[in-house]
XYZ file of C-alpha atoms in Angstrom:
699
model
C -23.561 3.159 -46.436
C -23.950 -0.621 -46.528
C -27.427 -2.015 -45.802
C -27.704 -5.629 -44.646
C -30.874 -7.735 -44.818
C -31.477 -10.773 -42.635
C -34.336 -12.951 -41.420
C -36.145 -11.772 -38.291
C -37.140 -15.357 -37.450
C -35.771 -16.782 -34.200
C -32.748 -19.015 -34.795
C -31.129 -19.854 -31.442
C -31.115 -19.227 -27.696
C -28.546 -18.811 -24.905
C -28.781 -19.412 -21.161
C -27.070 -17.620 -18.271
C -27.210 -17.946 -14.474
C -26.334 -15.031 -12.217
C -24.822 -15.948 -9.814
C -23.675 -19.467 -10.643
C -22.294 -20.039 -7.121
C -24.328 -18.897 -4.148
C -25.052 -19.530 -0.466
C -27.728 -22.036 0.468
C -31.034 -20.711 1.827
C -30.131 -21.545 5.437
C -27.276 -19.037 5.115
C -29.153 -16.376 3.143
C -32.938 -16.966 3.092
C -33.650 -14.473 0.281
C -30.970 -15.761 -2.099
C -31.814 -16.736 -5.662
C -30.085 -16.988 -9.015
C -31.671 -15.293 -12.015
C -31.766 -17.683 -14.956
C -31.984 -15.793 -18.257
C -32.588 -17.237 -21.700
C -32.369 -14.990 -24.746
C -33.929 -16.079 -28.029
C -32.403 -14.240 -30.991
C -32.610 -14.028 -34.771
C -29.605 -14.419 -37.045
C -28.765 -10.748 -36.566
C -28.519 -11.190 -32.808
C -31.751 -9.277 -32.059
C -34.140 -10.536 -29.387
C -37.336 -12.242 -30.548
C -40.491 -11.879 -28.437
C -43.374 -14.281 -27.695
C -41.240 -17.407 -27.771
C -42.026 -20.141 -25.223
C -39.041 -21.361 -23.235
C -39.421 -24.471 -21.059
C -37.309 -24.609 -17.897
C -36.550 -27.670 -15.792
C -34.004 -28.540 -13.117
C -32.288 -31.659 -11.868
C -30.302 -31.890 -8.647
C -27.019 -33.773 -8.412
C -25.927 -35.849 -5.365
C -25.090 -33.733 -2.330
C -21.656 -33.596 -0.729
C -21.783 -35.211 1.749
C -24.663 -37.348 0.575
C -25.973 -37.641 4.152
C -26.440 -33.904 4.761
C -29.955 -32.978 5.859
C -32.154 -30.535 3.944
C -35.208 -28.568 4.939
C -36.031 -27.357 1.412
C -34.936 -28.658 -1.978
C -33.996 -26.585 -5.076
C -36.961 -24.990 -6.805
C -38.156 -22.319 -9.208
C -40.429 -21.122 -6.369
C -39.481 -19.795 -2.950
C -42.628 -21.175 -1.325
C -43.118 -24.604 -2.920
C -41.295 -27.299 -4.891
C -41.428 -26.329 -8.578
C -38.958 -28.138 -10.830
C -40.380 -27.201 -14.231
C -42.097 -24.157 -15.715
C -42.448 -22.208 -18.969
C -42.019 -18.497 -19.739
C -42.678 -16.332 -22.813
C -39.859 -14.093 -24.037
C -40.422 -10.352 -23.744
C -39.739 -7.582 -26.284
C -36.003 -7.986 -25.661
C -36.115 -11.719 -26.357
C -35.516 -12.604 -22.707
C -37.285 -15.260 -20.648
C -36.352 -15.259 -16.969
C -36.980 -17.478 -13.953
C -35.589 -17.515 -10.447
C -33.730 -20.528 -9.063
C -33.867 -21.015 -5.293
C -31.206 -23.345 -3.799
C -31.602 -25.899 -1.032
C -31.912 -25.008 2.614
C -29.628 -27.238 4.685
C -30.308 -28.177 8.306
C -28.652 -26.217 11.104
C -25.877 -27.153 13.575
C -28.253 -28.667 16.135
C -29.478 -31.321 13.673
C -27.745 -34.710 13.666
C -27.413 -34.641 9.854
C -25.766 -31.202 9.798
C -22.439 -30.748 8.031
C -20.519 -27.484 8.205
C -19.156 -27.956 4.654
C -22.269 -28.941 2.709
C -22.447 -28.479 -1.061
C -25.235 -29.001 -3.568
C -25.588 -28.354 -7.273
C -28.333 -28.377 -9.880
C -28.473 -28.328 -13.655
C -30.926 -25.843 -15.182
C -32.206 -26.914 -18.602
C -33.823 -24.486 -21.037
C -35.630 -25.921 -24.048
C -36.839 -23.840 -26.965
C -37.992 -25.046 -30.367
C -36.576 -28.508 -29.699
C -33.122 -27.111 -28.808
C -31.713 -27.668 -25.324
C -29.183 -25.522 -23.456
C -28.118 -25.966 -19.825
C -26.159 -24.275 -17.064
C -24.959 -25.612 -13.690
C -25.438 -23.751 -10.407
C -23.783 -24.555 -7.070
C -24.775 -23.679 -3.513
C -22.904 -24.076 -0.217
C -23.507 -23.399 3.449
C -20.002 -21.979 3.976
C -18.591 -18.757 2.619
C -14.882 -19.354 2.160
C -13.064 -22.491 3.295
C -13.878 -26.134 3.909
C -11.769 -28.196 6.312
C -10.828 -31.850 5.791
C -9.086 -33.722 8.622
C -7.470 -37.136 8.165
C -5.982 -39.165 11.012
C -3.642 -41.987 9.945
C -3.950 -44.608 11.237
C -7.270 -44.051 13.007
C -6.411 -46.738 15.584
C -3.070 -47.052 17.380
C -1.560 -48.592 20.487
C -0.371 -46.378 23.336
C 3.137 -45.211 22.502
C 2.673 -45.372 18.744
C 2.725 -42.351 16.402
C -0.235 -40.951 14.493
C -0.217 -38.488 11.580
C -2.746 -35.648 11.724
C -3.402 -34.067 8.322
C -5.486 -30.907 7.882
C -6.478 -29.449 4.527
C -8.194 -26.067 4.110
C -9.813 -25.793 0.675
C -10.723 -22.474 -0.961
C -14.065 -23.582 -2.393
C -16.719 -21.534 -0.566
C -19.552 -19.681 -2.274
C -18.094 -16.242 -1.501
C -14.651 -16.954 -2.974
C -15.592 -15.437 -6.285
C -13.618 -13.016 -8.452
C -13.558 -9.412 -7.297
C -16.126 -7.162 -8.990
C -14.934 -5.359 -12.123
C -15.806 -1.836 -13.306
C -14.470 -1.399 -16.835
C -15.006 1.277 -19.475
C -14.506 0.427 -23.127
C -13.174 3.185 -25.399
C -13.684 2.567 -29.122
C -12.177 4.675 -31.897
C -14.842 5.558 -34.509
C -12.706 7.910 -36.614
C -12.966 7.794 -40.405
C -10.135 5.316 -40.880
C -12.098 2.727 -38.890
C -14.272 2.341 -42.027
C -11.311 0.906 -43.923
C -10.614 -2.781 -44.402
C -7.148 -2.305 -45.931
C -4.246 -0.169 -44.678
C -5.403 2.902 -46.647
C -9.037 2.542 -47.711
C -12.169 0.446 -47.959
C -12.126 -2.131 -50.738
C -15.230 -4.176 -51.453
C -14.699 -7.873 -50.897
C -11.545 -7.435 -48.801
C -13.156 -8.443 -45.532
C -14.899 -6.608 -42.682
C -14.296 -2.969 -41.868
C -12.156 -2.220 -38.832
C -15.146 -0.792 -36.975
C -17.130 -3.996 -37.522
C -14.304 -6.182 -36.212
C -13.861 -3.840 -33.258
C -17.575 -3.955 -32.435
C -17.614 -7.763 -32.603
C -14.569 -8.092 -30.332
C -15.931 -5.555 -27.826
C -19.279 -7.372 -27.720
C -17.524 -10.644 -26.964
C -15.684 -8.905 -24.128
C -18.967 -7.613 -22.691
C -20.351 -11.156 -22.802
C -17.399 -12.318 -20.708
C -18.342 -9.800 -18.006
C -21.850 -11.228 -17.507
C -20.839 -14.099 -15.237
C -19.699 -11.969 -12.282
C -20.621 -8.919 -10.234
C -19.317 -6.604 -12.939
C -20.154 -3.307 -14.645
C -19.262 -2.141 -18.144
C -19.542 1.257 -19.840
C -18.773 2.684 -23.271
C -17.033 5.813 -24.575
C -16.483 6.350 -28.299
C -14.540 9.076 -30.078
C -13.782 10.651 -33.432
C -13.690 14.455 -33.906
C -15.667 14.562 -30.662
C -16.173 12.189 -27.745
C -19.426 10.735 -26.422
C -20.152 8.923 -23.175
C -22.407 6.350 -24.818
C -23.119 4.448 -21.619
C -22.069 5.072 -18.047
C -21.049 2.045 -15.979
C -23.931 -0.407 -15.779
C -24.689 -4.084 -15.253
C -27.267 -3.989 -18.047
C -24.979 -5.610 -20.587
C -27.666 -5.721 -23.260
C -27.733 -1.912 -23.307
C -23.952 -1.723 -23.669
C -23.984 -4.251 -26.498
C -26.753 -2.295 -28.212
C -24.690 0.906 -27.908
C -21.704 -0.859 -29.441
C -23.780 -2.164 -32.341
C -24.907 1.386 -33.235
C -21.416 2.895 -33.524
C -20.536 4.359 -36.926
C -17.180 5.737 -38.079
C -16.319 9.193 -39.407
C -14.075 12.100 -38.403
C -10.798 12.742 -36.588
C -9.208 11.226 -33.436
C -9.870 12.891 -30.055
C -8.107 10.227 -27.970
C -7.224 12.504 -25.039
C -10.838 13.504 -24.389
C -12.003 9.889 -24.655
C -9.545 8.846 -21.964
C -10.626 11.717 -19.746
C -14.337 10.820 -20.045
C -13.741 7.128 -19.397
C -11.474 7.667 -16.379
C -13.901 10.215 -14.939
C -16.876 7.865 -15.245
C -15.051 5.006 -13.537
C -13.906 7.366 -10.785
C -17.325 8.913 -10.188
C -19.628 5.930 -10.825
C -17.399 2.975 -9.980
C -17.607 1.031 -6.768
C -15.111 0.828 -3.922
C -14.244 -2.045 -1.626
C -11.691 -3.923 -3.677
C -13.364 -3.471 -7.067
C -11.003 -3.894 -10.033
C -11.210 -0.672 -12.074
C -10.022 -0.435 -15.665
C -10.276 1.380 -18.996
C -9.611 -0.384 -22.315
C -8.731 1.866 -25.260
C -9.016 0.646 -28.861
C -7.631 2.822 -31.669
C -6.291 2.458 -35.196
C -3.853 5.358 -35.283
C -2.415 8.597 -33.923
C -4.390 11.257 -32.097
C -5.001 14.577 -33.860
C -7.581 16.333 -31.645
C -6.814 17.587 -28.119
C -3.317 16.165 -28.656
C -0.964 14.734 -26.014
C -2.566 12.211 -23.657
C 0.367 12.786 -21.266
C -0.088 16.604 -21.261
C 3.347 17.092 -22.762
C 4.448 20.641 -23.563
C 2.021 23.572 -23.420
C -1.663 23.176 -22.602
C -4.163 25.639 -24.089
C -7.155 26.523 -21.972
C -9.296 28.795 -24.113
C -12.206 27.582 -26.205
C -10.908 29.913 -28.933
C -8.158 27.349 -29.535
C -9.285 24.473 -31.717
C -7.525 21.601 -33.430
C -7.402 20.996 -37.166
C -7.428 17.203 -36.992
C -4.534 16.802 -39.424
C -1.485 15.826 -37.372
C -0.433 14.610 -33.941
C 1.406 16.961 -31.612
C 3.672 15.975 -28.736
C 4.384 19.481 -27.492
C 0.868 20.808 -26.822
C -2.544 19.662 -25.665
C -6.010 20.815 -24.676
C -6.132 21.909 -21.022
C -9.353 20.580 -19.445
C -11.126 23.125 -17.282
C -12.945 20.227 -15.534
C -9.601 19.493 -13.917
C -9.180 23.093 -12.737
C -6.317 23.562 -10.337
C -4.287 20.851 -12.048
C -1.325 22.800 -13.383
C -0.408 26.493 -13.262
C -2.454 28.657 -15.616
C -0.867 31.749 -17.134
C -2.290 34.405 -19.428
C -0.459 36.054 -22.274
C 0.210 36.276 -25.976
C 1.408 32.973 -27.458
C 3.049 32.358 -30.807
C 1.406 29.210 -32.067
C 3.709 26.759 -33.835
C 2.774 24.832 -36.941
C 0.048 27.094 -38.317
C 1.330 27.433 -41.849
C 0.831 25.077 -44.757
C -1.673 22.301 -45.204
C -0.615 20.319 -42.111
C -1.429 22.982 -39.558
C -2.019 21.730 -36.067
C -3.938 24.628 -34.576
C -6.522 27.174 -35.506
C -5.858 30.006 -33.056
C -7.052 33.492 -32.017
C -6.115 36.604 -33.938
C -2.666 38.029 -33.435
C -2.275 40.022 -30.259
C -5.009 38.247 -28.266
C -3.955 36.955 -24.873
C -4.793 33.294 -24.075
C -4.627 31.101 -20.976
C -2.044 28.344 -21.061
C -0.300 25.854 -18.773
C 3.325 24.711 -18.951
C 3.424 22.185 -16.074
C 0.332 20.012 -16.681
C 2.439 16.953 -17.417
C 3.027 16.558 -13.691
C -0.647 16.821 -12.727
C -3.946 15.088 -13.465
C -3.913 16.797 -16.870
C -1.638 13.857 -17.661
C -4.068 10.949 -18.181
C -1.629 8.411 -16.732
C -1.518 10.384 -13.465
C -5.277 10.974 -13.520
C -5.947 7.238 -13.868
C -3.244 6.160 -11.437
C -4.357 8.440 -8.631
C -7.873 6.986 -8.926
C -6.716 3.368 -8.920
C -7.669 2.720 -12.543
C -5.675 0.489 -14.878
C -5.383 1.497 -18.517
C -5.075 -1.034 -21.332
C -4.490 0.166 -24.899
C -4.900 -1.834 -28.101
C -4.011 -0.602 -31.561
C -5.760 -2.339 -34.439
C -4.514 -3.038 -38.004
C -2.676 0.284 -38.359
C 0.201 0.592 -35.921
C 0.589 4.093 -34.413
C 3.710 6.203 -34.848
C 6.677 5.562 -32.572
C 5.920 8.643 -30.446
C 2.284 7.612 -29.933
C 3.297 4.054 -29.076
C 5.785 5.382 -26.542
C 3.053 7.526 -24.976
C 0.635 4.562 -24.859
C 3.274 2.432 -23.152
C 3.885 5.125 -20.526
C 0.144 5.579 -20.032
C -0.593 1.879 -19.561
C 2.512 0.626 -17.773
C 2.325 3.348 -15.128
C -1.244 2.293 -14.236
C -0.680 -1.478 -14.150
C -1.992 -2.227 -17.657
C -0.229 -2.610 -20.984
C -0.234 -1.612 -24.649
C -0.342 -4.240 -27.422
C -0.917 -4.205 -31.165
C -3.498 -6.389 -32.918
C -2.721 -6.733 -36.637
C -5.965 -8.602 -37.329
C -9.400 -9.425 -35.914
C -8.366 -12.791 -34.442
C -5.541 -11.172 -32.481
C -7.886 -8.421 -31.311
C -10.356 -10.976 -29.944
C -7.518 -12.825 -28.224
C -6.225 -9.623 -26.591
C -9.682 -8.664 -25.296
C -9.961 -12.168 -23.829
C -6.489 -11.851 -22.303
C -7.479 -8.599 -20.608
C -10.741 -10.124 -19.350
C -8.770 -12.934 -17.692
C -6.288 -10.488 -16.168
C -9.076 -8.326 -14.725
C -10.691 -11.381 -13.153
C -8.812 -11.362 -9.856
C -9.764 -14.168 -7.525
C -10.794 -12.880 -4.146
C -9.094 -14.551 -1.218
C -9.182 -14.630 2.553
C -6.240 -13.944 4.863
C -6.193 -16.977 7.104
C -4.782 -18.211 10.400
C -5.458 -21.552 12.100
C -5.064 -22.856 15.635
C -5.203 -26.489 16.737
C -5.610 -27.028 20.475
C -4.789 -30.385 22.128
C -4.971 -29.107 25.691
C -8.644 -29.999 26.060
C -10.337 -32.715 23.999
C -13.450 -34.846 24.153
C -12.342 -38.323 25.283
C -14.865 -41.135 25.668
C -17.653 -38.522 25.346
C -16.246 -36.279 28.091
C -14.418 -32.961 27.629
C -11.271 -33.290 29.757
C -7.746 -31.953 30.155
C -5.596 -33.827 27.633
C -2.415 -31.767 27.895
C -0.414 -34.858 28.968
C -1.939 -37.366 26.568
C 0.061 -36.595 23.409
C 3.661 -35.825 22.561
C 4.607 -33.746 19.509
C 7.101 -35.444 17.184
C 9.203 -33.195 14.988
C 10.895 -35.040 12.143
C 11.946 -34.748 8.526
C 9.765 -36.872 6.265
C 10.960 -40.472 6.532
C 8.780 -42.155 3.929
C 6.039 -43.159 6.375
C 4.357 -39.752 6.294
C 4.613 -36.277 4.765
C 6.684 -34.982 7.682
C 6.151 -33.093 10.915
C 5.331 -30.359 10.751
C 4.786 -30.220 6.978
C 3.132 -27.139 5.468
C 2.168 -26.627 1.829
C -0.135 -24.591 -0.398
C -1.112 -25.520 -3.951
C -3.765 -25.659 -6.620
C -4.282 -28.291 -9.322
C -1.048 -27.435 -11.126
C 1.261 -25.368 -8.901
C 2.754 -25.294 -5.398
C 3.081 -21.926 -3.643
C 4.850 -20.398 -0.660
C 2.726 -21.767 2.233
C 2.497 -18.585 4.279
C 3.918 -15.115 4.962
C 6.483 -16.557 7.411
C 8.244 -18.434 4.585
C 10.124 -17.518 1.427
C 10.270 -20.935 -0.262
C 7.693 -22.901 -2.234
C 6.149 -25.798 -0.312
C 6.050 -28.463 0.873
C 8.295 -27.385 3.766
C 9.193 -28.975 7.093
C 9.171 -26.808 10.241
C 9.793 -27.666 13.902
C 6.975 -26.604 16.245
C 8.346 -28.279 19.381
C 8.739 -25.025 21.316
C 5.234 -23.923 20.401
C 3.756 -27.290 21.435
C 5.595 -27.359 24.746
C 4.234 -23.913 25.657
C 0.510 -24.786 25.665
C -0.134 -27.914 23.543
C -1.272 -25.745 20.655
C -0.018 -25.509 17.068
C -0.615 -22.180 15.326
C -0.397 -21.499 11.591
C -0.050 -18.122 9.875
C -1.435 -19.230 6.503
C -1.895 -15.962 4.627
C -4.094 -15.611 1.562
C -6.098 -18.597 0.297
C -7.781 -18.024 -3.051
C -10.465 -19.916 -4.904
C -9.208 -23.306 -6.048
C -6.252 -23.333 -3.625
C -5.584 -25.794 -0.812
C -3.421 -25.186 2.231
C -2.254 -28.352 3.976
C -0.384 -29.312 7.113
C 0.690 -32.669 8.532
C 2.092 -33.221 12.004
C 2.910 -36.362 13.975
C 1.932 -37.041 17.576
C 2.723 -39.924 19.921
C -0.317 -41.206 21.805
C 0.429 -41.509 25.557
C -3.024 -42.491 26.904
C -5.791 -44.785 25.681
C -9.300 -43.670 24.781
C -11.417 -42.447 21.867
C -10.399 -38.868 21.104
C -12.459 -36.365 19.118
C -10.262 -34.050 17.030
C -10.081 -31.163 17.367
C -11.007 -29.368 20.588
C -13.700 -26.668 20.888
C -10.871 -24.120 20.975
C -9.504 -25.110 17.584
C -10.522 -22.738 14.798
C -9.698 -20.970 11.565
C -9.876 -17.167 11.439
C -10.030 -15.266 8.163
C -10.487 -11.749 6.842
C -11.924 -11.135 3.382
C -10.678 -8.561 0.864
C -13.116 -5.998 2.270
C -11.602 -6.355 5.751
C -14.539 -8.308 7.225
C -13.418 -10.880 9.841
C -15.039 -14.293 10.382
C -14.088 -17.700 11.769
C -14.782 -21.406 11.409
C -14.664 -24.022 14.151
C -12.478 -27.108 13.730
C -14.295 -28.902 16.541
C -14.949 -32.652 16.175
C -13.866 -33.203 12.563
C -12.505 -36.724 13.124
C -11.646 -39.238 15.845
C -8.689 -41.312 16.986
C -8.866 -44.562 18.916
C -5.903 -45.384 21.181
C -5.834 -48.867 22.732
C -3.669 -50.170 25.557
C -1.970 -53.041 23.727
C -1.757 -54.962 20.480
C -4.357 -57.511 21.656
C -6.987 -54.802 21.299
C -6.131 -54.033 17.665
C -7.936 -55.369 14.630
C -5.097 -57.227 12.896
C -4.490 -56.135 9.314
C -1.282 -56.325 7.323
C -0.308 -54.730 4.015
C 2.866 -55.372 2.052
C 3.792 -53.152 -0.876
C 6.514 -54.368 -3.233
C 7.489 -51.855 -5.943
C 9.060 -52.537 -9.328
C 11.313 -49.531 -9.778
C 12.053 -48.205 -13.285
C 15.467 -49.442 -14.445
C 18.361 -47.434 -15.894
C 17.071 -45.637 -18.966
C 17.643 -42.393 -20.795
C 14.541 -40.959 -22.390
C 12.945 -37.770 -23.629
C 9.594 -39.003 -22.325
C 8.798 -37.142 -19.063
C 6.172 -39.778 -18.126
C 7.831 -42.176 -15.677
C 5.938 -45.479 -15.097
C 5.960 -47.130 -11.679
C 4.492 -50.535 -10.755
C 3.950 -52.328 -7.455
C 2.344 -55.408 -5.943
C 0.084 -55.099 -2.907
C -0.521 -58.051 -0.562
C -3.180 -57.736 2.152
C -4.186 -60.089 4.978
C -7.176 -59.396 7.171
C -10.957 -58.938 7.160
C -12.985 -56.932 4.617
C -11.872 -53.315 4.381
C -11.003 -50.475 2.003
C -7.376 -50.145 0.922
C -6.080 -46.714 -0.041
C -2.835 -46.397 -1.975
C -0.889 -43.202 -2.578
C 2.012 -42.775 -5.002
C 4.332 -40.004 -3.796
C 7.438 -38.159 -4.866
C 10.077 -36.466 -2.736
C 12.257 -33.658 -4.076
C 15.424 -32.333 -2.517
C 13.228 -30.318 -0.112
C 12.746 -33.514 1.906
C 8.926 -33.729 1.987
C 6.757 -36.417 0.389
C 4.096 -35.125 -2.026
C 1.202 -37.293 -3.221
C 0.634 -37.323 -7.000
C -1.732 -40.312 -7.233
C -4.375 -41.827 -4.941
C -6.859 -44.659 -5.371
C -9.031 -46.793 -3.087
C -10.566 -50.215 -3.562
C -12.566 -52.663 -1.461
C -11.373 -56.145 -0.466
C -13.488 -58.880 1.140
C -10.605 -60.780 2.761
C -6.984 -61.609 1.963
C -6.032 -59.991 -1.339
C -3.082 -59.755 -3.725
C -2.917 -57.667 -6.884
C -0.655 -55.707 -9.266
C -0.985 -51.948 -9.403
C 0.565 -49.139 -11.507
C 0.544 -45.426 -12.249
C 2.673 -42.796 -14.006
C 4.686 -39.906 -12.581
C 4.371 -36.898 -14.914
C 7.619 -34.985 -14.433
C 6.272 -32.053 -16.438
C 4.352 -31.068 -13.311
C 7.515 -30.510 -11.276
C 10.607 -28.360 -11.566
C 13.846 -29.873 -12.864
C 15.727 -31.740 -10.151
C 16.148 -35.041 -8.301
C 13.031 -37.020 -7.323
C 12.481 -40.232 -5.371
C 9.267 -42.277 -5.479
C 7.450 -44.608 -3.114
C 4.018 -46.100 -2.455
C 2.058 -45.638 0.773
C -0.849 -47.998 1.554
C -3.275 -48.064 4.466
C -6.758 -49.150 5.539
C -9.241 -47.889 8.097
C -7.677 -49.609 11.045
C -4.095 -50.370 10.075
C -0.836 -48.535 10.373
C 0.284 -47.027 7.083
C 2.830 -49.062 5.136
C 5.345 -47.498 2.774
C 7.276 -49.298 0.080
C 11.021 -49.090 -0.378
C 12.054 -45.909 -2.167
C 12.746 -45.865 -5.917
C 15.296 -43.486 -7.388
C 16.446 -40.796 -7.193
C 15.598 -39.793 -10.775
C 16.967 -36.652 -12.422
C 14.646 -34.550 -14.548
C 16.642 -31.799 -16.256
C 15.828 -28.522 -18.020
C 15.968 -30.010 -21.524
C 13.169 -32.428 -20.805
C 15.455 -35.463 -20.554
C 14.676 -38.042 -17.878
C 17.708 -39.838 -16.436
C 17.229 -42.739 -14.056
C 19.968 -44.033 -11.813
C 19.803 -46.677 -9.137
C 21.588 -46.336 -5.823
């Protein structure tokens, strides 16, 4: 046994917030985030009686004008922005963070998509650590409506653009219930393929414990539970599923290696605990097995061959068998039990597989367990549990690897080999990311132009607009354009489509029926944006509030709970009778298109010159590309203020690595608050091919 000595003096501290994203107090009055700081020594043990100083600072709100009733605090009854706490016996110091309370819908400074955030700072022994927390007054989606231009003459077109952003406080990853299985057989003491050699690096068990602990740490940030099963000649349920991660990490740290390899029983115990103690309602359920070799106790994990029921039958722990296994009475009724005399194979010599009853004794056995829950892949699959299997340093035999692949693949997991500690850590991290499934909401939207508020009166407006269906012409994204994307990728924009967006669809028939446009959006996940753009022709003058009281977004979360969000009065549109009523502003955009070149550089520069005449305003410029799909997609946007007439050079870069190989055209769109959008002449098309070569040709 190796004994290690280390200093018990405190050396560092860590800070966590649970949850990090939450509703504001107007949504959930009793909400708080538990801020935990753990002070530890160099061995990772908690150190008590250490003073930790907490403070908080609040960042600007979004929007900055949103009203608040209560500000963030460490107290639910008063404003407390700093405090100190002593660590307990476990080394933990904890405080509660209470978010802001925003004003309600009847207040003039209310906003239905309000967001706030604070930074929590923990100082101990002169060292500072921090964590950010965010709070919102909406659960799932925020809506952003842009009307371009915001002022038009009767008879002119206007583009209406609606974005639904998946950024609400309740769009968090689904909860995870995961059991770790760690092999603690004798070979896990080795640090070479066949033995332990002093100075040759850490033992397998130590590397396994370190990697498993890191995995547990990754589970702290969500609504997750972790448990632990370990096995050698016997199996122990070290910790049932729990959200007390410190206990699980302590259990891991106390594992020691000796004995044989009872893999089958370990899988049974882990699957059973997840099934009996796991949560429902969309929870991701998984078991992660770590082993360094073949099984030799209880035998086939897939219940292959003959299963032996009687306790008189024991396993020698010498070799793996693929034609017999231990029948588990806890799964009674799974498989047909028979009773009779059995000739045991493999009982002679030093590699015997079984120790068995005396000759002539009848035993209970099962010959069809492979097709029942005696097979661990079926047992896990029928209970909705994924299995992941990792072998470490020593690669199992071909037959065991085949069994592990069947076990994992059939349940939605996988088997991989880690030849060293770094690979093992990477695989645990890979599994943690795969288990972290973003929750989403199934979404539909309806925009209603039949009744709108015009000049402060709610009236029938069914004859005041005309829908314009058109393929994108360079002056707008198109009508009707639909798209869904995140920061890096475009997706299919709804269940009614089978192509990646942006797409152009014709909603003329739908508009003519009742002056409504309906959208079957499908699932929106955290970090995703769904967008539509449609063009209308204004037929009557007035100041229109968009949208109507009947316009809304409906969504259903992953638990099946329905809810909705109003799209009432997000923006306005001013329609005047003639040009004499318009504020005169003019913008001219003159691009300098890239010339004929052949390059391996996928970064394509584009320059333009913007000339503006008119009073002080804000100019917004968008650089856009259009693929062969026919819709313009913005890849760059910037705004700047001008005091009067202005002329300046502008530039940006189109990164073709963000798009699929194909033909792309470019142009610049510019507009102000009060002018019609202006688009530059189109540059291109440019061909970006699969070898990373950029070819530019001029028409």
